[in-house]
PDB file of C-alpha atoms in Angstrom:
ATOM      1  CA  MET A 235      13.033  27.884   7.990  1.00 73.00           C
ATOM      2  CA  ALA A 236      11.366  24.625   7.431  1.00 81.00           C
ATOM      3  CA  ASP A 237      13.476  21.510   7.282  1.00 93.00           C
ATOM      4  CA  ARG A 238      12.888  18.310   5.219  1.00 95.00           C
ATOM      5  CA  ARG A 239      10.639  16.866   7.959  1.00 96.00           C
ATOM      6  CA  ASP A 240       8.383  19.881   8.033  1.00 97.00           C
ATOM      7  CA  TRP A 241       7.733  19.422   4.238  1.00 98.00           C
ATOM      8  CA  LEU A 242       7.046  15.716   4.694  1.00 98.00           C
ATOM      9  CA  GLU A 243       4.790  16.178   7.663  1.00 97.00           C
ATOM     10  CA  GLU A 244       2.799  18.916   5.749  1.00 98.00           C
ATOM     11  CA  GLY A 245       2.564  16.581   2.736  1.00 98.00           C
ATOM     12  CA  LEU A 246       0.971  13.920   5.041  1.00 98.00           C
ATOM     13  CA  ARG A 247      -1.371  16.560   6.330  1.00 97.00           C
ATOM     14  CA  VAL A 248      -2.319  17.617   2.846  1.00 98.00           C
ATOM     15  CA  LEU A 249      -2.799  13.982   1.753  1.00 98.00           C
ATOM     16  CA  GLY A 250      -5.024  13.174   4.628  1.00 96.00           C
ATOM     17  CA  GLU A 251      -7.140  16.356   4.267  1.00 96.00           C
ATOM     18  CA  GLU A 252      -7.288  16.800   0.517  1.00 97.00           C
ATOM     19  CA  GLY A 253      -6.016  13.660  -1.182  1.00 97.00           C
ATOM     20  CA  ALA A 254      -3.109  12.921  -3.498  1.00 98.00           C
ATOM     21  CA  PRO A 255      -4.083  15.394  -6.209  1.00 97.00           C
ATOM     22  CA  ALA A 256      -3.514  18.257  -3.714  1.00 97.00           C
ATOM     23  CA  LEU A 257       0.129  17.371  -3.222  1.00 98.00           C
ATOM     24  CA  THR A 258       1.646  20.156  -5.310  1.00 97.00           C
ATOM     25  CA  VAL A 259       4.723  22.265  -4.627  1.00 97.00           C
ATOM     26  CA  ASP A 260       2.586  25.420  -4.768  1.00 97.00           C
ATOM     27  CA  ARG A 261       0.035  24.198  -2.166  1.00 97.00           C
ATOM     28  CA  LEU A 262       2.773  22.883   0.215  1.00 97.00           C
ATOM     29  CA  ALA A 263       4.826  26.013  -0.037  1.00 97.00           C
ATOM     30  CA  ALA A 264       1.692  28.159   0.592  1.00 97.00           C
ATOM     31  CA  ARG A 265       0.672  26.103   3.660  1.00 97.00           C
ATOM     32  CA  LEU A 266       4.184  26.308   5.105  1.00 96.00           C
ATOM     33  CA  GLY A 267       4.532  30.019   4.187  1.00 96.00           C
ATOM     34  CA  LEU A 268       7.664  29.267   2.261  1.00 95.00           C
ATOM     35  CA  THR A 269       9.053  29.619  -1.294  1.00 93.00           C
ATOM     36  CA  LYS A 270       9.212  26.931  -3.915  1.00 94.00           C
ATOM     37  CA  GLY A 271      12.981  27.379  -3.759  1.00 94.00           C
ATOM     38  CA  SER A 272      12.932  26.027  -0.182  1.00 93.00           C
ATOM     39  CA  PHE A 273      11.110  22.890  -1.520  1.00 96.00           C
ATOM     40  CA  TYR A 274      13.797  22.314  -4.222  1.00 96.00           C
ATOM     41  CA  HIS A 275      16.573  22.810  -1.678  1.00 94.00           C
ATOM     42  CA  HIS A 276      15.349  19.680   0.075  1.00 95.00           C
ATOM     43  CA  PHE A 277      13.795  17.533  -2.796  1.00 96.00           C
ATOM     44  CA  LYS A 278      14.586  16.696  -6.338  1.00 93.00           C
ATOM     45  CA  GLY A 279      11.158  17.672  -7.723  1.00 95.00           C
ATOM     46  CA  MET A 280       7.794  16.100  -6.967  1.00 96.00           C
ATOM     47  CA  THR A 281       8.943  12.593  -7.938  1.00 96.00           C
ATOM     48  CA  GLY A 282      11.661  12.681  -5.377  1.00 96.00           C
ATOM     49  CA  TYR A 283       9.374  14.251  -2.814  1.00 98.00           C
ATOM     50  CA  LYS A 284       6.739  11.468  -3.369  1.00 98.00           C
ATOM     51  CA  THR A 285       9.386   8.755  -2.794  1.00 97.00           C
ATOM     52  CA  ASP A 286      10.590  10.542   0.351  1.00 98.00           C
ATOM     53  CA  LEU A 287       6.940  11.101   1.525  1.00 98.00           C
ATOM     54  CA  LEU A 288       6.156   7.356   1.081  1.00 98.00           C
ATOM     55  CA  ALA A 289       9.285   6.445   3.022  1.00 98.00           C
ATOM     56  CA  HIS A 290       8.368   8.902   5.808  1.00 98.00           C
ATOM     57  CA  TYR A 291       4.839   7.616   5.928  1.00 98.00           C
ATOM     58  CA  GLU A 292       6.113   4.024   6.330  1.00 98.00           C
ATOM     59  CA  ALA A 293       8.658   5.060   8.985  1.00 98.00           C
ATOM     60  CA  GLU A 294       6.192   7.203  11.061  1.00 96.00           C
ATOM     61  CA  HIS A 295       2.976   5.189  10.567  1.00 96.00           C
ATOM     62  CA  THR A 296       4.460   1.689  10.841  1.00 97.00           C
ATOM     63  CA  GLY A 297       8.038   1.617  11.976  1.00 97.00           C
ATOM     64  CA  ARG A 298       7.560   4.001  14.801  1.00 96.00           C
ATOM     65  CA  TYR A 299       4.569   2.107  16.160  1.00 96.00           C
ATOM     66  CA  ILE A 300       6.564  -1.180  16.093  1.00 97.00           C
ATOM     67  CA  ALA A 301       9.625   0.436  17.674  1.00 97.00           C
ATOM     68  CA  ASP A 302       7.561   2.045  20.431  1.00 97.00           C
ATOM     69  CA  ALA A 303       5.676  -1.178  21.124  1.00 97.00           C
ATOM     70  CA  GLU A 304       8.956  -3.043  21.383  1.00 96.00           C
ATOM     71  CA  ARG A 305      10.537  -0.422  23.651  1.00 96.00           C
ATOM     72  CA  GLU A 306       7.542   0.343  25.778  1.00 94.00           C
ATOM     73  CA  GLY A 307       5.487  -2.800  25.731  1.00 90.00           C
ATOM     74  CA  GLY A 308       7.467  -5.130  28.055  1.00 89.00           C
ATOM     75  CA  ALA A 309       8.881  -8.558  27.592  1.00 90.00           C
ATOM     76  CA  ALA A 310       5.729 -10.495  27.007  1.00 93.00           C
ATOM     77  CA  PRO A 311       4.342 -10.566  23.457  1.00 93.00           C
ATOM     78  CA  ARG A 312       0.764  -9.952  24.782  1.00 91.00           C
ATOM     79  CA  ASP A 313       1.948  -6.870  26.554  1.00 94.00           C
ATOM     80  CA  ARG A 314       3.573  -5.514  23.464  1.00 95.00           C
ATOM     81  CA  LEU A 315       0.341  -6.312  21.542  1.00 94.00           C
ATOM     82  CA  LEU A 316      -1.722  -4.250  24.044  1.00 94.00           C
ATOM     83  CA  ARG A 317       0.728  -1.463  23.889  1.00 95.00           C
ATOM     84  CA  LEU A 318       0.629  -1.500  20.093  1.00 96.00           C
ATOM     85  CA  ARG A 319      -3.151  -1.260  20.286  1.00 95.00           C
ATOM     86  CA  ASP A 320      -2.937   1.707  22.698  1.00 95.00           C
ATOM     87  CA  LEU A 321      -0.413   3.531  20.415  1.00 95.00           C
ATOM     88  CA  VAL A 322      -2.515   3.051  17.396  1.00 94.00           C
ATOM     89  CA  LEU A 323      -5.820   4.048  19.192  1.00 94.00           C
ATOM     90  CA  GLN A 324      -4.102   7.103  20.695  1.00 93.00           C
ATOM     91  CA  ASP A 325      -3.307   8.405  17.155  1.00 87.00           C
ATOM     92  CA  LYS A 326      -6.438   7.022  15.490  1.00 87.00           C
ATOM     93  CA  ALA A 327      -8.404  10.213  15.029  1.00 79.00           C
ATOM     94  CA  GLY A 328      -5.471  11.863  13.096  1.00 80.00           C
ATOM     95  CA  SER A 329      -4.518   8.888  11.079  1.00 90.00           C
ATOM     96  CA  ASP A 330      -7.851   7.584   9.723  1.00 93.00           C
ATOM     97  CA  ARG A 331      -8.067  10.142   6.959  1.00 94.00           C
ATOM     98  CA  LEU A 332      -4.417   9.692   6.041  1.00 96.00           C
ATOM     99  CA  GLU A 333      -4.784   5.839   5.859  1.00 96.00           C
ATOM    100  CA  ILE A 334      -7.890   6.173   3.753  1.00 96.00           C
ATOM    101  CA  ALA A 335      -6.143   8.736   1.474  1.00 97.00           C
ATOM    102  CA  MET A 336      -3.018   6.437   1.181  1.00 98.00           C
ATOM    103  CA  ARG A 337      -5.187   3.510   0.180  1.00 98.00           C
ATOM    104  CA  ALA A 338      -7.057   5.576  -2.373  1.00 98.00           C
ATOM    105  CA  TRP A 339      -3.761   6.753  -3.840  1.00 98.00           C
ATOM    106  CA  ALA A 340      -2.596   3.191  -3.975  1.00 98.00           C
ATOM    107  CA  LEU A 341      -5.425   2.318  -6.313  1.00 98.00           C
ATOM    108  CA  GLN A 342      -4.080   4.929  -8.863  1.00 97.00           C
ATOM    109  CA  ASP A 343      -0.251   4.781  -8.444  1.00 98.00           C
ATOM    110  CA  PRO A 344       1.950   1.709  -8.700  1.00 98.00           C
ATOM    111  CA  GLU A 345       4.717   3.145  -6.410  1.00 98.00           C
ATOM    112  CA  VAL A 346       2.183   3.951  -3.701  1.00 98.00           C
ATOM    113  CA  ARG A 347       0.423   0.498  -4.197  1.00 98.00           C
ATOM    114  CA  ALA A 348       3.876  -1.245  -3.715  1.00 98.00           C
ATOM    115  CA  LEU A 349       4.385   0.918  -0.481  1.00 98.00           C
ATOM    116  CA  GLN A 350       0.960   0.057   0.778  1.00 98.00           C
ATOM    117  CA  GLN A 351       1.461  -3.638   0.158  1.00 98.00           C
ATOM    118  CA  ARG A 352       4.715  -3.585   2.038  1.00 98.00           C
ATOM    119  CA  VAL A 353       3.186  -1.644   4.955  1.00 98.00           C
ATOM    120  CA  ASP A 354       0.264  -4.009   5.097  1.00 98.00           C
ATOM    121  CA  GLU A 355       2.628  -7.082   5.126  1.00 98.00           C
ATOM    122  CA  LEU A 356       4.857  -5.535   7.691  1.00 98.00           C
ATOM    123  CA  ARG A 357       2.044  -4.700  10.029  1.00 98.00           C
ATOM    124  CA  VAL A 358       0.285  -8.094   9.714  1.00 98.00           C
ATOM    125  CA  GLY A 359       3.688  -9.770  10.082  1.00 97.00           C
ATOM    126  CA  TYR A 360       4.442  -7.935  13.355  1.00 97.00           C
ATOM    127  CA  LEU A 361       0.847  -8.778  14.623  1.00 96.00           C
ATOM    128  CA  ARG A 362       1.431 -12.390  13.752  1.00 95.00           C
ATOM    129  CA  GLU A 363       4.751 -12.417  15.678  1.00 94.00           C
ATOM    130  CA  LEU A 364       2.950 -10.969  18.688  1.00 94.00           C
ATOM    131  CA  VAL A 365      -0.096 -13.157  18.464  1.00 92.00           C
ATOM    132  CA  GLY A 366       2.038 -16.333  18.017  1.00 89.00           C
ATOM    133  CA  GLY A 367       4.218 -15.453  20.951  1.00 86.00           C
ATOM    134  CA  ALA A 368       1.193 -14.707  23.062  1.00 82.00           C
ATOM    135  CA  GLY A 369      -0.110 -18.261  22.640  1.00 78.00           C
ATOM    136  CA  GLY A 370      -2.010 -17.908  19.336  1.00 67.00           C
ATOM    137  CA  GLY A 371      -0.357 -21.002  18.020  1.00 73.00           C
ATOM    138  CA  ASP A 372       0.906 -21.403  14.461  1.00 78.00           C
ATOM    139  CA  ALA A 373      -2.413 -22.356  12.986  1.00 85.00           C
ATOM    140  CA  ASP A 374      -4.251 -19.385  14.468  1.00 87.00           C
ATOM    141  CA  ALA A 375      -1.497 -16.734  14.478  1.00 90.00           C
ATOM    142  CA  THR A 376      -1.784 -15.597  10.780  1.00 93.00           C
ATOM    143  CA  PRO A 377      -5.595 -15.498  10.762  1.00 93.00           C
ATOM    144  CA  LEU A 378      -5.799 -13.752  14.031  1.00 93.00           C
ATOM    145  CA  ALA A 379      -3.207 -11.184  12.977  1.00 95.00           C
ATOM    146  CA  ARG A 380      -5.136 -10.430   9.747  1.00 96.00           C
ATOM    147  CA  LEU A 381      -8.357 -10.233  11.869  1.00 95.00           C
ATOM    148  CA  LEU A 382      -6.852  -7.571  14.189  1.00 95.00           C
ATOM    149  CA  TYR A 383      -5.573  -5.616  11.208  1.00 97.00           C
ATOM    150  CA  LEU A 384      -8.767  -5.876   9.307  1.00 97.00           C
ATOM    151  CA  LEU A 385     -10.600  -4.535  12.365  1.00 95.00           C
ATOM    152  CA  LEU A 386      -8.532  -1.330  12.188  1.00 95.00           C
ATOM    153  CA  VAL A 387      -8.767  -0.936   8.377  1.00 95.00           C
ATOM    154  CA  GLY A 388     -12.517  -1.630   8.476  1.00 95.00           C
ATOM    155  CA  ALA A 389     -13.084   0.789  11.381  1.00 94.00           C
ATOM    156  CA  GLN A 390     -11.366   3.509   9.328  1.00 93.00           C
ATOM    157  CA  GLN A 391     -13.653   2.911   6.391  1.00 93.00           C
ATOM    158  CA  LEU A 392     -16.898   3.407   8.156  1.00 93.00           C
ATOM    159  CA  VAL A 393     -18.564   6.800   7.854  1.00 92.00           C
ATOM    160  CA  PRO A 394     -17.791   8.261  10.205  1.00 90.00           C
ATOM    161  CA  PRO A 395     -14.858   6.084  11.195  1.00 89.00           C
ATOM    162  CA  LEU A 396     -15.341   4.003  14.377  1.00 91.00           C
ATOM    163  CA  PRO A 397     -14.123   6.066  17.376  1.00 92.00           C
ATOM    164  CA  ALA A 398     -11.094   4.746  19.242  1.00 93.00           C
ATOM    165  CA  GLU A 399     -12.949   3.766  22.325  1.00 94.00           C
ATOM    166  CA  GLU A 400     -15.486   1.737  20.393  1.00 95.00           C
ATOM    167  CA  LEU A 401     -12.698   0.014  18.495  1.00 95.00           C
ATOM    168  CA  ARG A 402     -10.897  -0.667  21.891  1.00 95.00           C
ATOM    169  CA  GLU A 403     -14.130  -2.632  22.840  1.00 96.00           C
ATOM    170  CA  VAL A 404     -13.992  -4.597  19.646  1.00 96.00           C
ATOM    171  CA  TYR A 405     -10.266  -5.288  20.156  1.00 94.00           C
ATOM    172  CA  GLY A 406     -11.011  -6.426  23.721  1.00 92.00           C
ATOM    173  CA  LEU A 407     -13.535  -8.883  22.495  1.00 94.00           C
ATOM    174  CA  ALA A 408     -11.259 -10.264  19.803  1.00 91.00           C
ATOM    175  CA  LEU A 409      -8.324 -10.701  22.224  1.00 87.00           C
ATOM    176  CA  ARG A 410     -10.637 -12.401  24.773  1.00 86.00           C
ATOM    177  CA  LEU A 411     -11.583 -14.804  22.024  1.00 81.00           C
ATOM    178  CA  ALA A 412      -7.996 -15.427  21.072  1.00 76.00           C
ATOM    179  CA  PRO A 413      -6.042 -18.351  22.353  1.00 69.00           C
ATOM    180  CA  GLN A 414      -3.961 -17.557  25.346  1.00 68.00           C
ATOM    181  CA  GLU A 415      -0.573 -18.751  26.329  1.00 60.00           C
ATOM    182  CA  GLU A 416      -0.986 -21.397  28.948  1.00 53.00           C
ATOM    183  CA  GLY A 417       0.628 -20.442  32.323  1.00 48.00           C
ATOM    184  CA  PRO A 418       1.700 -22.774  35.064  1.00 45.00           C
ATOM    185  CA  GLY A 419      -1.072 -24.980  36.449  1.00 41.00           C
ATOM    186  CA  THR A 420      -3.468 -24.413  33.419  1.00 37.00           C
TER     187      THR A 420
END
C-alpha cells in the first residue's frame, strides 16, 4: 500500500519526465499500480494534491538541502557552502528535468509561480547568508549568491544540461574569484 509520500514522489517523477499536463490521477495510479480510491484516501482531489506536491517539492528540493548543509557542513559558512554544492551536484542528474518542468509549469500556473518565486528567494537568501559569512562582504554577498544560483539554473537549461563535474569546475572558478574571509596574518 502506497502512502502519501509515495504519491508525492511519483508526482515529482511524472512532472520531471512528462511535464505538468501528465499529472493526472489515472496516470499516477497506473504508475503506482494502485486504485484511484487510494489517491482519494490521501488527497482531496487534484487541487489538494497539487498544493501538497508543491509543498513536498519545496521541502525536498530546497529545505532538505539547506538542513543537510547546516547539519553536515561544519561551523564555517564556506564549509557549508561547499557541502551544499556537493549535495546539489550529487542529485543534479535526477533533479535537472524536474527543475525545468517546475519552471515551465510556473509560467502557466499562478500557484506554481508563487512557489517557484518563494523557492528561488529562499535558495538565493541561503546562498547570500553563506557567502556573506564566508567573507563575501555585504556589497558582494547578494550578487555572488545570485551568480552561484544562476550557474545552476543556467546549467540545467543547456541541452543537454551541463554535467555535474563540469558544473563543479565552474563553481570552483566562481568560488576562487569570490572574496575570502581574511584569516590571521592576512
